[in-house]
Short mmCIF file of C-alpha atoms and ligand atoms in Angstrom, two decimals:
data_model
loop_
_atom_site.label_atom_id
_atom_site.label_comp_id
_atom_site.label_asym_id
_atom_site.label_seq_id
_atom_site.Cartn_x
_atom_site.Cartn_y
_atom_site.Cartn_z
CA UNK A 1365 0.00 0.00 0.00
CA UNK A 1366 0.98 3.57 -0.66
CA UNK A 1367 1.08 4.59 3.09
CA UNK A 1368 3.65 1.88 3.78
CA UNK A 1369 6.01 3.30 1.14
CA UNK A 1370 5.65 6.78 2.71
CA UNK A 1371 6.33 5.36 6.16
CA UNK A 1372 9.52 3.58 5.04
CA UNK A 1373 10.67 6.78 3.30
CA UNK A 1374 10.11 8.88 6.47
CA UNK A 1375 11.87 6.30 8.65
CA UNK A 1376 14.84 6.32 6.26
CA UNK A 1377 15.13 10.12 6.37
CA UNK A 1378 14.94 10.08 10.19
CA UNK A 1379 17.69 7.46 10.33
CA UNK A 1380 19.97 9.55 8.10
CA UNK A 1381 19.29 12.67 10.20
CA UNK A 1382 20.08 10.73 13.36
CA UNK A 1383 23.39 9.59 11.89
CA UNK A 1384 24.28 13.15 10.90
CA UNK A 1385 23.47 14.34 14.41
CA UNK A 1386 25.72 11.67 15.96
CA UNK A 1387 28.63 12.59 13.70
CA UNK A 1388 28.17 16.29 14.50
CA UNK A 1389 28.17 15.69 18.27
CA UNK A 1390 31.27 13.52 18.04
CA UNK A 1391 33.11 16.19 16.03
CA UNK A 1392 32.24 18.89 18.55
CA UNK A 1393 33.40 16.77 21.46
CA UNK A 1394 36.71 16.03 19.83
CA UNK A 1395 37.28 19.74 19.16
CA UNK A 1396 36.59 20.63 22.76
CA UNK A 1397 38.77 17.83 24.00
CA UNK A 1398 41.69 19.04 21.95
CA UNK A 1399 41.30 22.51 23.36
CA UNK A 1400 41.12 21.26 26.92
CA UNK A 1401 43.65 18.49 26.53
CA UNK A 1402 46.51 20.45 28.05
CA UNK A 1403 44.46 21.92 30.85
CA UNK A 1404 42.87 18.60 31.77
CA UNK A 1405 46.02 16.58 31.68
CA UNK A 1406 47.48 18.99 34.13
CA UNK A 1407 44.61 19.62 36.47
CA UNK A 1408 43.48 15.99 36.57
CA UNK A 1409 46.89 14.82 37.58
CA UNK A 1410 47.05 17.52 40.18
CA UNK A 1411 43.62 16.63 41.47
CA UNK A 1412 44.36 12.93 41.59
CA UNK A 1413 47.50 13.56 43.49
CA UNK A 1414 45.63 15.74 45.88
CA UNK A 1415 42.78 13.36 46.71
CA UNK A 1416 44.97 10.32 47.09
CA UNK A 1417 47.89 11.70 49.04
CA UNK A 1418 47.00 15.00 50.63
CA UNK A 1419 46.54 14.95 54.35
CA UNK A 1420 46.08 18.69 54.42
CA UNK A 1421 43.68 20.06 51.84
CA UNK A 1422 44.97 23.16 50.11
CA UNK A 1423 42.65 25.99 49.16
CA UNK A 1424 39.97 25.09 46.66
CA UNK A 1425 40.96 28.12 44.65
CA UNK A 1426 44.21 26.65 43.42
CA UNK A 1427 42.46 24.10 41.19
CA UNK A 1428 41.33 26.87 38.88
CA UNK A 1429 43.61 27.03 35.88
CA UNK A 1430 42.49 30.42 34.69
CA UNK A 1431 44.17 31.75 31.58
CA UNK A 1432 44.56 35.18 33.11
CA UNK A 1433 46.94 34.26 35.93
CA UNK A 1434 50.45 33.26 34.96
CA UNK A 1435 50.70 29.66 36.11
CA UNK A 1436 54.12 28.58 37.26
CA UNK A 1437 53.09 25.03 38.09
CA UNK A 1438 52.59 23.05 41.26
CA UNK A 1439 54.84 21.30 43.72
CA UNK A 1440 54.08 18.27 45.91
CA UNK A 1441 56.17 18.42 49.06
CA UNK A 1442 56.15 16.93 52.54
CA UNK A 1443 57.22 18.15 55.96
CA UNK A 1444 57.85 16.04 59.03
CA UNK A 1445 59.45 17.01 62.31
CA UNK A 1446 61.19 14.51 64.55
CA UNK A 1447 61.41 16.16 67.96
CA UNK A 1448 63.66 13.44 69.42
CA UNK A 1449 66.26 13.95 66.70
CA UNK A 1450 65.47 17.69 66.38
CA UNK A 1451 65.31 17.05 62.68
CA UNK A 1452 63.04 18.54 60.04
CA UNK A 1453 62.64 16.31 56.99
CA UNK A 1454 61.63 18.18 53.85
CA UNK A 1455 60.44 15.92 51.02
CA UNK A 1456 60.36 17.16 47.46
CA UNK A 1457 58.06 14.70 45.72
CA UNK A 1458 57.11 15.98 42.32
CA UNK A 1459 56.14 19.00 40.28
CA UNK A 1460 53.44 19.42 37.74
CA UNK A 1461 52.77 21.58 34.69
CA UNK A 1462 55.81 23.74 35.31
CA UNK A 1463 56.16 26.90 33.32
CA UNK A 1464 58.50 26.15 30.44
CA UNK A 1465 61.65 28.19 30.61
CA UNK A 1466 63.27 27.06 27.36
CA UNK A 1467 62.17 28.00 23.88
CA UNK A 1468 61.50 24.35 23.10
CA UNK A 1469 58.54 24.42 25.51
CA UNK A 1470 60.32 22.41 28.15
CA UNK A 1471 62.60 22.85 31.15
CA UNK A 1472 65.37 21.04 33.02
CA UNK A 1473 63.97 21.53 36.50
CA UNK A 1474 65.53 20.99 39.90
CA UNK A 1475 64.52 22.19 43.37
CA UNK A 1476 66.55 24.09 45.92
CA UNK A 1477 65.55 23.85 49.59
CA UNK A 1478 66.70 25.99 52.49
CA UNK A 1479 65.44 27.38 55.75
CA UNK A 1480 65.29 31.05 56.70
CA UNK A 1481 66.53 33.02 58.60
CA UNK A 1482 69.52 30.69 59.34
CA UNK A 1483 70.44 29.79 55.79
CA UNK A 1484 73.10 27.36 57.04
CA UNK A 1485 72.51 24.72 54.46
CA UNK A 1486 71.08 24.65 50.95
CA UNK A 1487 70.01 21.35 49.42
CA UNK A 1488 69.26 20.59 45.80
CA UNK A 1489 67.52 17.76 44.02
CA UNK A 1490 68.85 16.13 40.88
CA UNK A 1491 68.14 17.85 37.58
CA UNK A 1492 65.40 16.30 35.46
CA UNK A 1493 66.04 16.84 31.77
CA UNK A 1494 63.40 18.05 29.39
CA UNK A 1495 60.24 17.73 31.45
CA UNK A 1496 57.55 19.88 32.96
CA UNK A 1497 56.33 17.09 35.27
CA UNK A 1498 59.40 15.81 37.15
CA UNK A 1499 59.15 13.19 39.91
CA UNK A 1500 61.99 14.15 42.26
CA UNK A 1501 61.23 11.93 45.26
CA UNK A 1502 64.07 13.22 47.40
CA UNK A 1503 64.25 14.01 51.12
CA UNK A 1504 66.44 16.51 52.90
CA UNK A 1505 67.09 16.54 56.65
CA UNK A 1506 67.68 19.82 58.51
CA UNK A 1507 68.90 19.95 62.10
CA UNK A 1508 66.78 22.50 63.91
CA UNK A 1509 65.38 22.87 67.43
CA UNK A 1510 61.64 23.07 67.95
CA UNK A 1511 61.94 26.65 69.21
CA UNK A 1512 63.76 27.92 66.12
CA UNK A 1513 61.60 25.73 63.89
CA UNK A 1514 58.52 27.71 64.90
CA UNK A 1515 60.25 30.96 63.94
CA UNK A 1516 61.57 29.69 60.61
CA UNK A 1517 60.36 29.52 57.04
CA UNK A 1518 61.18 26.75 54.63
CA UNK A 1519 61.83 27.93 51.08
CA UNK A 1520 61.48 25.58 48.10
CA UNK A 1521 62.51 27.03 44.76
CA UNK A 1522 62.14 25.37 41.38
CA UNK A 1523 64.91 26.31 38.94
CA UNK A 1524 65.60 25.58 35.31
CA UNK A 1525 69.11 24.17 34.95
CA UNK A 1526 71.32 25.60 32.25
CA UNK A 1527 75.01 24.96 31.99
CA UNK A 1528 75.84 28.20 30.25
CA UNK A 1529 73.59 30.85 31.70
CA UNK A 1530 72.23 31.77 35.07
CA UNK A 1531 69.62 29.30 36.22
CA UNK A 1532 66.20 30.84 35.88
CA UNK A 1533 63.78 30.48 38.75
CA UNK A 1534 60.45 29.00 37.70
CA UNK A 1535 58.65 29.57 40.97
CA UNK A 1536 58.87 29.08 44.70
CA UNK A 1537 57.02 28.13 47.87
CA UNK A 1538 57.56 29.72 51.26
CA UNK A 1539 56.04 27.90 54.23
CA UNK A 1540 56.14 29.66 57.60
CA UNK A 1541 56.80 26.71 59.92
CA UNK A 1542 55.13 28.30 62.96
CA UNK A 1543 51.75 27.77 61.27
CA UNK A 1544 52.16 24.06 60.67
CA UNK A 1545 50.41 21.37 62.72
CA UNK A 1546 53.38 19.14 63.57
CA UNK A 1547 51.23 16.29 64.89
CA UNK A 1548 50.82 15.08 61.32
CA UNK A 1549 53.03 14.51 58.35
CA UNK A 1550 52.24 17.29 55.92
CA UNK A 1551 52.02 16.29 52.31
CA UNK A 1552 50.32 18.58 49.84
CA UNK A 1553 50.28 20.20 46.44
CA UNK A 1554 50.74 23.94 46.27
CA UNK A 1555 50.82 26.41 43.43
CA UNK A 1556 54.24 27.87 42.89
CA UNK A 1557 54.38 31.58 43.52
CA UNK A 1558 56.39 34.33 41.94
CA UNK A 1559 59.82 34.44 43.61
CA UNK A 1560 60.27 37.05 46.30
CA UNK A 1561 62.92 39.42 45.05
CA UNK A 1562 63.71 41.30 48.22
CA UNK A 1563 65.80 39.02 50.40
CA UNK A 1564 67.45 36.67 47.95
CA UNK A 1565 70.85 38.24 48.06
CA UNK A 1566 72.50 38.01 44.70
CA UNK A 1567 76.26 37.91 45.12
CA UNK A 1568 76.96 37.39 41.47
CA UNK A 1569 78.24 34.46 39.46
CA UNK A 1570 81.58 33.01 38.56
CA UNK A 1571 82.63 30.88 35.61
CA UNK A 1572 85.59 28.53 35.74
CA UNK A 1573 86.73 25.34 34.10
CA UNK A 1574 88.06 22.19 35.74
CA UNK A 1575 90.28 19.59 34.20
CA UNK A 1576 91.72 16.51 35.85
CA UNK A 1577 94.38 14.25 34.37
CA UNK A 1578 94.48 11.12 36.56
CA UNK A 1579 97.65 9.63 35.06
CA UNK A 1580 99.67 12.79 35.64
CA UNK A 1581 97.85 13.67 38.88
CA UNK A 1582 97.17 17.24 37.71
CA UNK A 1583 94.13 19.33 38.55
CA UNK A 1584 93.81 22.48 36.44
CA UNK A 1585 91.44 25.27 37.40
CA UNK A 1586 90.95 28.10 34.90
CA UNK A 1587 89.22 31.11 36.43
CA UNK A 1588 87.45 32.58 33.42
CA UNK A 1589 85.22 35.43 34.51
CA UNK A 1590 82.71 36.70 37.04
CA UNK A 1591 79.68 38.90 36.64
CA UNK A 1592 77.16 40.91 38.65
CA UNK A 1593 79.43 40.95 41.69
CA UNK A 1594 78.16 42.93 44.65
CA UNK A 1595 80.02 46.18 45.18
CA UNK A 1596 81.93 46.35 48.45
CA UNK A 1597 83.24 49.91 48.20
CA UNK A 1598 81.17 53.00 48.76
CA UNK A 1599 81.95 54.12 45.21
CA UNK A 1600 79.78 51.27 43.90
CA UNK A 1601 82.64 49.31 42.47
CA UNK A 1602 85.24 46.80 43.62
CA UNK A 1603 88.72 45.53 42.80
CA UNK A 1604 88.02 41.81 42.70
CA UNK A 1605 90.44 38.90 42.66
CA UNK A 1606 89.78 35.19 43.02
CA UNK A 1607 91.35 32.81 45.51
CA UNK A 1608 91.64 29.16 44.57
CA UNK A 1609 92.19 26.95 47.60
CA UNK A 1610 92.50 23.23 48.04
CA UNK A 1611 91.83 21.39 51.24
CA UNK A 1612 92.89 17.80 51.75
CA UNK A 1613 91.01 15.82 54.38
CA UNK A 1614 89.35 19.10 55.37
CA UNK A 1615 92.69 20.76 56.16
CA UNK A 1616 94.04 23.75 54.25
CA UNK A 1617 96.51 22.47 51.72
CA UNK A 1618 97.30 24.68 48.71
CA UNK A 1619 96.37 28.18 47.70
CA UNK A 1620 96.74 30.42 44.64
CA UNK A 1621 95.14 33.63 43.49
CA UNK A 1622 94.43 35.60 40.35
CA UNK A 1623 95.50 39.14 39.59
CA UNK A 1624 93.39 42.05 40.88
CA UNK A 1625 91.03 43.63 38.36
CA UNK A 1626 90.52 47.30 39.08
CA UNK A 1627 87.11 48.96 39.47
CA UNK A 1628 84.84 46.37 37.96
CA UNK A 1629 81.97 44.13 38.96
CA UNK A 1630 82.34 41.98 35.83
CA UNK A 1631 86.02 40.96 35.79
CA UNK A 1632 87.58 38.80 33.10
CA UNK A 1633 90.57 36.72 34.22
CA UNK A 1634 91.28 33.70 32.02
CA UNK A 1635 93.99 32.65 34.49
CA UNK A 1636 95.03 29.05 34.86
CA UNK A 1637 96.24 27.23 38.00
CA UNK A 1638 97.55 23.69 38.11
CA UNK A 1639 97.85 21.62 41.27
CA UNK A 1640 99.44 18.25 41.85
CA UNK A 1641 96.65 16.02 43.11
CA UNK A 1642 97.14 12.29 42.88
CA UNK A 1643 94.32 9.94 42.01
CA UNK A 1644 94.31 8.72 45.65
CA UNK A 1645 93.85 12.31 46.85
CA UNK A 1646 91.21 13.57 44.44
CA UNK A 1647 88.34 11.89 46.36
CA UNK A 1648 89.46 13.60 49.58
CA UNK A 1649 89.95 17.09 48.14
CA UNK A 1650 87.78 20.18 48.49
CA UNK A 1651 88.20 23.01 46.04
CA UNK A 1652 87.21 26.40 47.46
CA UNK A 1653 86.72 29.29 45.05
CA UNK A 1654 86.24 32.69 46.65
CA UNK A 1655 86.04 36.22 45.27
CA UNK A 1656 87.66 39.01 47.30
CA UNK A 1657 87.73 42.75 47.10
CA UNK A 1658 91.30 44.02 47.14
CA UNK A 1659 91.46 46.88 49.57
CA UNK A 1660 94.72 48.70 50.18
CA UNK A 1661 93.38 50.56 53.21
CA UNK A 1662 91.74 47.84 55.23
CA UNK A 1663 91.41 44.10 55.32
CA UNK A 1664 90.28 42.45 52.13
CA UNK A 1665 86.61 41.48 52.15
CA UNK A 1666 85.11 38.27 50.82
CA UNK A 1667 82.49 38.94 48.17
CA UNK A 1668 81.25 35.36 47.91
CA UNK A 1669 82.43 31.80 47.71
CA UNK A 1670 81.57 28.26 46.82
CA UNK A 1671 83.15 24.88 47.28
CA UNK A 1672 83.36 21.74 45.19
CA UNK A 1673 84.27 18.17 46.01
CA UNK A 1674 82.79 14.74 46.36
CA UNK A 1675 80.54 15.84 49.23
CA UNK A 1676 79.41 19.10 47.64
CA UNK A 1677 75.77 19.34 46.59
CA UNK A 1678 73.75 20.43 43.59
CA UNK A 1679 75.38 22.49 40.92
CA UNK A 1680 78.83 22.25 42.48
CA UNK A 1681 78.74 18.48 42.82
CA UNK A 1682 77.54 18.25 39.23
CA UNK A 1683 80.54 20.19 37.99
CA UNK A 1684 82.96 18.13 40.08
CA UNK A 1685 81.40 14.87 38.89
CA UNK A 1686 81.52 16.04 35.26
CA UNK A 1687 85.21 16.76 35.66
CA UNK A 1688 85.91 13.30 37.09
CA UNK A 1689 83.89 11.53 34.41
CA UNK A 1690 85.61 13.45 31.58
CA UNK A 1691 89.31 12.96 32.35
CA UNK A 1692 91.72 15.22 30.44
CA UNK A 1693 88.85 17.42 29.16
CA UNK A 1694 88.24 20.90 30.59
CA UNK A 1695 84.64 21.36 31.79
CA UNK A 1696 83.45 24.94 32.25
CA UNK A 1697 80.41 26.00 34.24
CA UNK A 1698 78.82 29.05 35.86
CA UNK A 1699 78.14 29.06 39.61
CA UNK A 1700 76.22 31.42 41.87
CA UNK A 1701 78.36 32.76 44.68
CA UNK A 1702 77.17 32.18 48.23
CA UNK A 1703 77.63 34.04 51.50
CA UNK A 1704 78.04 31.24 53.94
CA UNK A 1705 79.12 27.75 53.17
CA UNK A 1706 78.93 24.61 55.08
CA UNK A 1707 82.48 23.48 54.47
CA UNK A 1708 83.59 21.47 57.41
CA UNK A 1709 87.15 22.84 57.25
CA UNK A 1710 89.32 21.95 60.22
CA UNK A 1711 91.78 24.41 61.67
CA UNK A 1712 95.46 23.83 60.94
CA UNK A 1713 97.13 22.12 63.84
C1 LIG B 1260 73.00 28.20 61.88
O1 LIG B 1260 74.07 29.08 62.12
C2 LIG B 1260 73.84 29.97 63.20
C3 LIG B 1260 75.01 30.91 63.31
O2 LIG B 1260 75.76 30.93 62.14
C4 LIG B 1260 73.68 29.15 64.50
O3 LIG B 1260 73.44 30.01 65.56
C5 LIG B 1260 72.54 28.21 64.32
O4 LIG B 1260 72.41 27.37 65.44
C6 LIG B 1260 72.72 27.34 63.09
N1 LIG B 1260 71.52 26.61 62.89
C7 LIG B 1260 71.53 25.32 62.62
C8 LIG B 1260 70.20 24.74 62.42
O5 LIG B 1260 72.56 24.67 62.55
C1 LIG B 1261 92.69 32.40 27.54
O1 LIG B 1261 94.00 31.93 27.82
C2 LIG B 1261 94.45 30.92 26.93
C3 LIG B 1261 95.78 30.41 27.42
O2 LIG B 1261 96.47 31.32 28.18
C4 LIG B 1261 94.53 31.48 25.51
O3 LIG B 1261 94.94 30.50 24.62
C5 LIG B 1261 93.13 31.97 25.12
O4 LIG B 1261 93.19 32.57 23.86
C6 LIG B 1261 92.61 32.96 26.14
N1 LIG B 1261 91.24 33.26 25.79
C7 LIG B 1261 90.81 34.50 25.64
C8 LIG B 1261 89.41 34.63 25.17
O5 LIG B 1261 91.49 35.48 25.89
#
């Protein structure tokens, strides 16, 4: 009958329309997904981490990945205080969706940890190459009494490693330790903040190369240059020179120094020093590099220093290890100068 033909025709058209509709919806979804892919990957991971591991819930606000705010990424850290050992254990677990510092859209992140106001010790994690989501999983112990703990702040700074330029800071966390409930282990995700510029004293950087020839037992240090040194004189300039010292078994051993460069905060030296250090001694040696202001009127002042050796940490240890694993080849690297060091140097007897 004629009505049956009409009915089949109508059903067919409906079916085709339905198919079109399905295809359309699918297309739209895929488009949206692509747009959100980055955001979701990031925030989901962060959220998962939070619900499964967090004992302390951070603010709800930090889940919002708004496009307006410059996101530096997040850091998962832990804090635990052992009163019996008077030891604070700072755990750097992982970071997520870090701001990329390199042009390639990636970073080589590592984390620096220290405690203010007594910045006696600075710890660093390993560098993770080419990632914005590193899993550090390192723990750093700090000896500190309960009384000073409550007046201190722990600072965790995420840096982008670069062998040839100053390491750029990606973001940081500052946790006032007086506000922490020490009855629990703290483990939480936090948004990295813009680094505080005021108190991070910048003493400048120094570049030098290290070369070790095991067969000959020769350690060569070439002091190349320094930049952005802090001025020690009232005139706003300094007359810097560099001291190169070796300690063996934590006792002062050998010492040399560069020439004095007049009235500059960016001196260029290119001066080479060679020391006899046997293969048996190299594991027990500390190399101390310090920059001094030459002052004819009064005592010379130290403008900053660093030390290298098998028990150095972070950037300094990296340089020392690179030297040892590349025998006979000079390895150059920039270092940030520090005020205080934790070199356990013994007094000469
Ligand atoms: C850090 O050094 C200061 C003085 O330099 C000292 O009074 C303090 O006890 C030290 N703190 C720790 C935790 O070692
Ligand atoms: C640095 O010193 C070395 C050896 O003294 C010399 O060959 C080199 O040309 C110097 N480099 C510069 C840039 O002056």
